[in-house]
Amino acid sequence: MLKLYNTLTRTKEDFAPLKKNTVKMYTCGPTVYNHIHIGNYSTYLFSDLLKRYLNYTGYKVKDVMNITDVDDKTIKGSITAGKTLTDFTAQYEKMFYNDLKLINILPAKKNPRATRYIKQIVKFIKKLEENGYAYQTADGSVYFDISEFKTYGQLANLDNQNLKADAGGRMASDEYQKDNYGDFALWKAYTAADGDIKWKSPWGYGRPGWHIECSAMIMKLLGDQIDIHIGGEDLVFPHHQNEIAQTEAVTGKPFVKYWLHRAHLKVDDQKMSKSLGNFLLLNDLAKTKAGLMAFRYLIVTSHYRQPLNFTMDSLQAAAEGLNKVYHFIDRLTATRGDDSKIDETLNYLEENNRQFAAAMDDDLNTPQAIAALFSLINLLNKIIDQNLIGSKSVKLILKHLKKQDKVWAFIFSRKSLDPLFQRQIETLITERNTCRTKKDFTAADKIREQLLSMGVEIQDEGSDTKWSVK
Ligand code: AMP
Ligand code: ZN
């Protein structure tokens, strides 16, 4: 049974969704005011991994990742750039979707943009006012009164008694620290610094605070209660605490069953962030010899609750790990042994399935799951050495790996080809063309199949054969 570490209870809990078989999952998406850095992507890769594993184990996942296109940072950025908020944010949003494809992150079912949900946000704040949790200040802004919410601080393990005794300050800005908590803005009254970015509301012109955006979009798209909520660990407080307060103050029901947070990706032991200027983009990594699949491998095979210090050396080491897997597949698809060890091979595959599930069920213990894959590769390499893997076994092994790769999503996605692999493809194509000239089409088709199992598609154009990697 899958166990997940819940930030709310600080324990690993058995996973059981609210509704049998369907998992409602929400991930706090990017604020589109700048390029999205690889630290952000480490959180999205974690969310992708979990979603893929839930799919692998048979759950249907209904997932939403929002796009924050209005907040303090996007407004400031669009004004500085002299662009409308929509034009300014759309360019980063577009790059974001492109990036997701590059590292095999499956698209979410929905990517709502906050500016399209202003009506729901206003309705939400009105409800908070009616329920006695919100109040208006002289400038026309609306704040959430944290002293009214009895469990405020619980998610971040803050001492609720002290919190209430000290409460009273107000936080106008979207982001603030634990030791700086206070009532937070739900609706921010218009000021000249907002340019022409404003919406009409019962409290006058203004715009939503950041925290209320997620609460309102979740309620609209997923309902009052969801199974899993994900974000980077920096969001535990205040953002996620504020989401809980807002939603539960409206519904009176527990909002999220499992809160999951990814530890930070660090550089020189500091959080990678736009404000510190120590960030790297996928573009930077795409230019390295290691490449982007190595980045996916690095993040996905590290445990999500361990902070990871990113270095180019760690990326290179990941590339080497990945190349071992690739080379195994090349060896496997090139081997021409007999199938006399097929039973032993099958046992190894079944054992690997068990080890994979046991590791992943334990709070997505990917370091253990990848170690199990390498043990399998070692065992199979020994049988290949003895020339005892034939075409039937190859098919079974590839099927096994393809199934597991629905979760890893880096094995059959060789984006940049290493020269060895390229040479191997070309040799096979020459071999196949010789067969075709000799009209030995059975042999030619066999080679085509072999290429396909290596992820290579071919197309004959006269006597020439073009190939591409799927
Ligand atoms: P932002 O665009 O700053 O709102 O962040 C988008 C997502 O990336 C949030 O879930 C953050 O918690 C997460 N995030 C930001 N920086 C990092 C980092 N260095 N490591 C891991 N996740 C991060
Ligand atoms: Zn959020």
GROMACS .gro file of N, CA and C in nm, residues 104-217:
model
  342
  104ASN      N    1   0.954   1.578  -2.021
  104ASN     CA    2   0.853   1.471  -2.011
  104ASN      C    3   0.758   1.487  -1.893
  105ILE      N    4   0.724   1.610  -1.859
  105ILE     CA    5   0.620   1.629  -1.756
  105ILE      C    6   0.486   1.626  -1.828
  106LEU      N    7   0.400   1.535  -1.783
  106LEU     CA    8   0.269   1.522  -1.848
  106LEU      C    9   0.188   1.648  -1.821
  107PRO      N   10   0.114   1.694  -1.921
  107PRO     CA   11   0.032   1.814  -1.896
  107PRO      C   12  -0.077   1.785  -1.792
  108ALA      N   13  -0.109   1.887  -1.712
  108ALA     CA   14  -0.218   1.871  -1.615
  108ALA      C   15  -0.350   1.874  -1.692
  109LYS      N   16  -0.454   1.818  -1.629
  109LYS     CA   17  -0.585   1.821  -1.695
  109LYS      C   18  -0.627   1.966  -1.718
  110LYS      N   19  -0.594   2.052  -1.620
  110LYS     CA   20  -0.629   2.194  -1.636
  110LYS      C   21  -0.517   2.283  -1.583
  111ASN      N   22  -0.494   2.395  -1.652
  111ASN     CA   23  -0.399   2.496  -1.606
  111ASN      C   24  -0.471   2.631  -1.597
  112PRO      N   25  -0.550   2.651  -1.492
  112PRO     CA   26  -0.627   2.776  -1.484
  112PRO      C   27  -0.537   2.898  -1.458
  113ARG      N   28  -0.572   3.009  -1.524
  113ARG     CA   29  -0.501   3.136  -1.498
  113ARG      C   30  -0.587   3.217  -1.402
  114ALA      N   31  -0.525   3.271  -1.302
  114ALA     CA   32  -0.601   3.340  -1.197
  114ALA      C   33  -0.690   3.452  -1.251
  115THR      N   34  -0.643   3.525  -1.353
  115THR     CA   35  -0.722   3.639  -1.401
  115THR      C   36  -0.857   3.597  -1.461
  116ARG      N   37  -0.871   3.468  -1.494
  116ARG     CA   38  -0.999   3.422  -1.548
  116ARG      C   39  -1.097   3.382  -1.436
  117TYR      N   40  -1.054   3.394  -1.313
  117TYR     CA   41  -1.137   3.347  -1.201
  117TYR      C   42  -1.171   3.459  -1.102
  118ILE      N   43  -1.165   3.583  -1.150
  118ILE     CA   44  -1.189   3.696  -1.059
  118ILE      C   45  -1.331   3.689  -0.999
  119LYS      N   46  -1.427   3.647  -1.081
  119LYS     CA   47  -1.567   3.637  -1.032
  119LYS      C   48  -1.576   3.539  -0.914
  120GLN      N   49  -1.511   3.423  -0.931
  120GLN     CA   50  -1.514   3.321  -0.823
  120GLN      C   51  -1.440   3.373  -0.700
  121ILE      N   52  -1.332   3.447  -0.723
  121ILE     CA   53  -1.252   3.498  -0.611
  121ILE      C   54  -1.335   3.599  -0.531
  122VAL      N   55  -1.404   3.687  -0.601
  122VAL     CA   56  -1.486   3.789  -0.532
  122VAL      C   57  -1.597   3.720  -0.452
  123LYS      N   58  -1.659   3.620  -0.513
  123LYS     CA   59  -1.766   3.544  -0.446
  123LYS      C   60  -1.711   3.479  -0.318
  124PHE      N   61  -1.592   3.425  -0.331
  124PHE     CA   62  -1.525   3.356  -0.219
  124PHE      C   63  -1.503   3.454  -0.103
  125ILE      N   64  -1.451   3.572  -0.136
  125ILE     CA   65  -1.422   3.671  -0.031
  125ILE      C   66  -1.552   3.719   0.035
  126LYS      N   67  -1.657   3.733  -0.046
  126LYS     CA   68  -1.786   3.774   0.011
  126LYS      C   69  -1.835   3.673   0.113
  127LYS      N   70  -1.814   3.546   0.080
  127LYS     CA   71  -1.856   3.438   0.170
  127LYS      C   72  -1.773   3.446   0.300
  128LEU      N   73  -1.645   3.475   0.287
  128LEU     CA   74  -1.560   3.487   0.407
  128LEU      C   75  -1.608   3.603   0.494
  129GLU      N   76  -1.650   3.710   0.429
  129GLU     CA   77  -1.703   3.826   0.503
  129GLU      C   78  -1.830   3.785   0.579
  130GLU      N   79  -1.919   3.717   0.507
  130GLU     CA   80  -2.046   3.672   0.568
  130GLU      C   81  -2.019   3.583   0.688
  131ASN      N   82  -1.917   3.496   0.675
  131ASN     CA   83  -1.888   3.402   0.783
  131ASN      C   84  -1.806   3.465   0.897
  132GLY      N   85  -1.775   3.591   0.885
  132GLY     CA   86  -1.705   3.662   0.993
  132GLY      C   87  -1.554   3.645   0.995
  133TYR      N   88  -1.495   3.606   0.883
  133TYR     CA   89  -1.349   3.586   0.880
  133TYR      C   90  -1.275   3.699   0.809
  134ALA      N   91  -1.351   3.790   0.744
  134ALA     CA   92  -1.283   3.892   0.664
  134ALA      C   93  -1.332   4.031   0.704
  135TYR      N   94  -1.246   4.126   0.693
  135TYR     CA   95  -1.285   4.265   0.725
  135TYR      C   96  -1.218   4.360   0.627
  136GLN      N   97  -1.284   4.473   0.608
  136GLN     CA   98  -1.232   4.572   0.514
  136GLN      C   99  -1.155   4.680   0.590
  137THR      N  100  -1.048   4.729   0.529
  137THR     CA  101  -0.971   4.837   0.592
  137THR      C  102  -1.006   4.969   0.522
  138ALA      N  103  -0.957   5.079   0.579
  138ALA     CA  104  -0.995   5.212   0.531
  138ALA      C  105  -0.962   5.232   0.383
  139ASP      N  106  -0.853   5.170   0.335
  139ASP     CA  107  -0.813   5.192   0.194
  139ASP      C  108  -0.897   5.110   0.096
  140GLY      N  109  -0.987   5.026   0.147
  140GLY     CA  110  -1.071   4.945   0.057
  140GLY      C  111  -1.020   4.804   0.039
  141SER      N  112  -0.907   4.769   0.103
  141SER     CA  113  -0.858   4.631   0.094
  141SER      C  114  -0.939   4.543   0.188
  142VAL      N  115  -0.932   4.411   0.166
  142VAL     CA  116  -1.001   4.317   0.255
  142VAL      C  117  -0.897   4.219   0.309
  143TYR      N  118  -0.903   4.194   0.440
  143TYR     CA  119  -0.806   4.105   0.506
  143TYR      C  120  -0.875   3.986   0.570
  144PHE      N  121  -0.798   3.877   0.582
  144PHE     CA  122  -0.846   3.759   0.655
  144PHE      C  123  -0.801   3.775   0.800
  145ASP      N  124  -0.895   3.756   0.892
  145ASP     CA  125  -0.865   3.771   1.034
  145ASP      C  126  -0.817   3.636   1.089
  146ILE      N  127  -0.687   3.620   1.104
  146ILE     CA  128  -0.635   3.486   1.141
  146ILE      C  129  -0.675   3.446   1.284
  147SER      N  130  -0.708   3.544   1.368
  147SER     CA  131  -0.743   3.507   1.505
  147SER      C  132  -0.878   3.433   1.509
  148GLU      N  133  -0.956   3.445   1.400
  148GLU     CA  134  -1.085   3.376   1.392
  148GLU      C  135  -1.069   3.230   1.353
  149PHE      N  136  -0.954   3.195   1.296
  149PHE     CA  137  -0.936   3.059   1.246
  149PHE      C  138  -0.855   2.980   1.349
  150LYS      N  139  -0.926   2.890   1.415
  150LYS     CA  140  -0.872   2.829   1.537
  150LYS      C  141  -0.741   2.750   1.518
  151THR      N  142  -0.726   2.687   1.402
  151THR     CA  143  -0.605   2.605   1.385
  151THR      C  144  -0.498   2.676   1.300
  152TYR      N  145  -0.506   2.807   1.291
  152TYR     CA  146  -0.407   2.879   1.210
  152TYR      C  147  -0.265   2.851   1.261
  153GLY      N  148  -0.177   2.816   1.171
  153GLY     CA  149  -0.038   2.787   1.211
  153GLY      C  150  -0.007   2.639   1.217
  154GLN      N  151  -0.113   2.555   1.216
  154GLN     CA  152  -0.094   2.410   1.233
  154GLN      C  153  -0.005   2.347   1.126
  155LEU      N  154  -0.025   2.387   1.002
  155LEU     CA  155   0.050   2.323   0.892
  155LEU      C  156   0.200   2.348   0.909
  156ALA      N  157   0.236   2.466   0.956
  156ALA     CA  158   0.378   2.499   0.971
  156ALA      C  159   0.426   2.470   1.112
  157ASN      N  160   0.340   2.402   1.191
  157ASN     CA  161   0.377   2.367   1.327
  157ASN      C  162   0.406   2.491   1.411
  158LEU      N  163   0.333   2.598   1.388
  158LEU     CA  164   0.354   2.719   1.467
  158LEU      C  165   0.269   2.710   1.592
  159ASP      N  166   0.317   2.769   1.697
  159ASP     CA  167   0.245   2.764   1.823
  159ASP      C  168   0.121   2.855   1.815
  160ASN      N  169   0.007   2.789   1.811
  160ASN     CA  170  -0.117   2.861   1.790
  160ASN      C  171  -0.148   2.961   1.901
  161GLN      N  172  -0.116   2.925   2.023
  161GLN     CA  173  -0.145   3.015   2.137
  161GLN      C  174  -0.071   3.146   2.122
  162ASN      N  175   0.061   3.132   2.096
  162ASN     CA  176   0.141   3.253   2.080
  162ASN      C  177   0.097   3.334   1.960
  163LEU      N  178   0.061   3.257   1.854
  163LEU     CA  179   0.019   3.326   1.732
  163LEU      C  180  -0.096   3.420   1.761
  164LYS      N  181  -0.195   3.363   1.833
  164LYS     CA  182  -0.314   3.445   1.856
  164LYS      C  183  -0.283   3.564   1.946
  165ALA      N  184  -0.195   3.539   2.044
  165ALA     CA  185  -0.162   3.647   2.135
  165ALA      C  186  -0.090   3.760   2.061
  166ASP      N  187  -0.005   3.721   1.963
  166ASP     CA  188   0.073   3.822   1.894
  166ASP      C  189   0.004   3.881   1.773
  167ALA      N  190  -0.100   3.813   1.726
  167ALA     CA  191  -0.160   3.853   1.599
  167ALA      C  192  -0.209   3.997   1.603
  168GLY      N  193  -0.229   4.051   1.488
  168GLY     CA  194  -0.279   4.188   1.486
  168GLY      C  195  -0.217   4.267   1.374
  169GLY      N  196  -0.093   4.227   1.334
  169GLY     CA  197  -0.029   4.295   1.222
  169GLY      C  198  -0.099   4.256   1.094
  170ARG      N  199  -0.075   4.332   0.991
  170ARG     CA  200  -0.136   4.299   0.863
  170ARG      C  201  -0.029   4.284   0.756
  171MET      N  202  -0.047   4.181   0.673
  171MET     CA  203   0.049   4.156   0.566
  171MET      C  204  -0.013   4.195   0.433
  172ALA      N  205   0.037   4.306   0.379
  172ALA     CA  206  -0.017   4.349   0.249
  172ALA      C  207   0.051   4.273   0.136
  173SER      N  208   0.178   4.238   0.157
  173SER     CA  209   0.251   4.174   0.048
  173SER      C  210   0.215   4.026   0.040
  174ASP      N  211   0.230   3.967  -0.080
  174ASP     CA  212   0.190   3.828  -0.099
  174ASP      C  213   0.281   3.733  -0.024
  175GLU      N  214   0.409   3.770  -0.011
  175GLU     CA  215   0.504   3.678   0.052
  175GLU      C  216   0.560   3.738   0.180
  176TYR      N  217   0.565   3.657   0.284
  176TYR     CA  218   0.624   3.701   0.410
  176TYR      C  219   0.670   3.580   0.487
  177GLN      N  220   0.745   3.602   0.594
  177GLN     CA  221   0.806   3.492   0.669
  177GLN      C  222   0.723   3.453   0.790
  178LYS      N  223   0.761   3.335   0.846
  178LYS     CA  224   0.691   3.282   0.963
  178LYS      C  225   0.688   3.379   1.080
  179ASP      N  226   0.803   3.443   1.103
  179ASP     CA  227   0.809   3.531   1.220
  179ASP      C  228   0.746   3.667   1.191
  180ASN      N  229   0.679   3.676   1.079
  180ASN     CA  230   0.621   3.803   1.037
  180ASN      C  231   0.474   3.787   1.003
  181TYR      N  232   0.413   3.684   1.063
  181TYR     CA  233   0.276   3.651   1.023
  181TYR      C  234   0.180   3.761   1.067
  182GLY      N  235   0.061   3.750   1.014
  182GLY     CA  236  -0.044   3.845   1.052
  182GLY      C  237  -0.164   3.823   0.963
  183ASP      N  238  -0.264   3.907   0.976
  183ASP     CA  239  -0.379   3.899   0.887
  183ASP      C  240  -0.328   3.922   0.745
  184PHE      N  241  -0.382   3.847   0.651
  184PHE     CA  242  -0.329   3.859   0.515
  184PHE      C  243  -0.434   3.911   0.417
  185ALA      N  244  -0.384   3.973   0.311
  185ALA     CA  245  -0.474   4.040   0.216
  185ALA      C  246  -0.547   3.940   0.127
  186LEU      N  247  -0.680   3.955   0.120
  186LEU     CA  248  -0.762   3.876   0.029
  186LEU      C  249  -0.787   3.957  -0.098
  187TRP      N  250  -0.812   4.085  -0.076
  187TRP     CA  251  -0.838   4.177  -0.188
  187TRP      C  252  -0.754   4.302  -0.163
  188LYS      N  253  -0.680   4.343  -0.264
  188LYS     CA  254  -0.593   4.460  -0.246
  188LYS      C  255  -0.651   4.578  -0.322
  189ALA      N  256  -0.675   4.686  -0.250
  189ALA     CA  257  -0.734   4.806  -0.312
  189ALA      C  258  -0.638   4.861  -0.417
  190TYR      N  259  -0.695   4.918  -0.521
  190TYR     CA  260  -0.615   4.973  -0.631
  190TYR      C  261  -0.528   5.089  -0.581
  191THR      N  262  -0.403   5.089  -0.626
  191THR     CA  263  -0.318   5.208  -0.604
  191THR      C  264  -0.256   5.242  -0.740
  192ALA      N  265  -0.203   5.364  -0.750
  192ALA     CA  266  -0.148   5.410  -0.878
  192ALA      C  267  -0.038   5.316  -0.928
  193ALA      N  268   0.032   5.250  -0.835
  193ALA     CA  269   0.141   5.159  -0.874
  193ALA      C  270   0.089   5.039  -0.956
  194ASP      N  271  -0.042   5.015  -0.956
  194ASP     CA  272  -0.098   4.903  -1.030
  194ASP      C  273  -0.126   4.936  -1.176
  195GLY      N  274  -0.098   5.060  -1.217
  195GLY     CA  275  -0.122   5.099  -1.357
  195GLY      C  276  -0.269   5.080  -1.391
  196ASP      N  277  -0.295   5.011  -1.503
  196ASP     CA  278  -0.437   4.990  -1.536
  196ASP      C  279  -0.484   4.849  -1.501
  197ILE      N  280  -0.411   4.785  -1.407
  197ILE     CA  281  -0.451   4.649  -1.369
  197ILE      C  282  -0.546   4.656  -1.249
  198LYS      N  283  -0.672   4.639  -1.276
  198LYS     CA  284  -0.772   4.649  -1.169
  198LYS      C  285  -0.902   4.583  -1.212
  199TRP      N  286  -0.976   4.535  -1.114
  199TRP     CA  287  -1.108   4.478  -1.139
  199TRP      C  288  -1.207   4.541  -1.042
  200LYS      N  289  -1.332   4.548  -1.087
  200LYS     CA  290  -1.438   4.605  -1.004
  200LYS      C  291  -1.481   4.502  -0.901
  201SER      N  292  -1.510   4.547  -0.780
  201SER     CA  293  -1.555   4.452  -0.676
  201SER      C  294  -1.647   4.526  -0.579
  202PRO      N  295  -1.712   4.455  -0.489
  202PRO     CA  296  -1.798   4.523  -0.390
  202PRO      C  297  -1.718   4.618  -0.301
  203TRP      N  298  -1.586   4.603  -0.300
  203TRP     CA  299  -1.501   4.687  -0.213
  203TRP      C  300  -1.430   4.796  -0.293
  204GLY      N  301  -1.472   4.815  -0.416
  204GLY     CA  302  -1.409   4.914  -0.503
  204GLY      C  303  -1.310   4.846  -0.596
  205TYR      N  304  -1.238   4.925  -0.675
  205TYR     CA  305  -1.142   4.866  -0.769
  205TYR      C  306  -1.024   4.805  -0.694
  206GLY      N  307  -0.975   4.697  -0.747
  206GLY     CA  308  -0.859   4.634  -0.684
  206GLY      C  309  -0.825   4.505  -0.754
  207ARG      N  310  -0.757   4.418  -0.684
  207ARG     CA  311  -0.715   4.288  -0.742
  207ARG      C  312  -0.696   4.188  -0.629
  208PRO      N  313  -0.701   4.059  -0.664
  208PRO     CA  314  -0.694   3.959  -0.556
  208PRO      C  315  -0.555   3.947  -0.495
  209GLY      N  316  -0.549   3.900  -0.372
  209GLY     CA  317  -0.422   3.859  -0.312
  209GLY      C  318  -0.385   3.724  -0.372
  210TRP      N  319  -0.261   3.684  -0.356
  210TRP     CA  320  -0.214   3.559  -0.420
  210TRP      C  321  -0.281   3.434  -0.360
  211HIS      N  322  -0.292   3.431  -0.226
  211HIS     CA  323  -0.339   3.308  -0.160
  211HIS      C  324  -0.481   3.268  -0.199
  212ILE      N  325  -0.567   3.369  -0.212
  212ILE     CA  326  -0.708   3.339  -0.241
  212ILE      C  327  -0.726   3.280  -0.381
  213GLU      N  328  -0.630   3.308  -0.470
  213GLU     CA  329  -0.643   3.259  -0.608
  213GLU      C  330  -0.650   3.106  -0.608
  214CYS      N  331  -0.556   3.043  -0.536
  214CYS     CA  332  -0.553   2.896  -0.536
  214CYS      C  333  -0.680   2.839  -0.472
  215SER      N  334  -0.719   2.895  -0.357
  215SER     CA  335  -0.841   2.844  -0.289
  215SER      C  336  -0.962   2.851  -0.383
  216ALA      N  337  -0.977   2.963  -0.453
  216ALA     CA  338  -1.096   2.981  -0.538
  216ALA      C  339  -1.092   2.888  -0.659
  217MET      N  340  -0.974   2.873  -0.720
  217MET     CA  341  -0.966   2.787  -0.839
  217MET      C  342  -0.984   2.640  -0.803
   0.00000   0.00000   0.00000
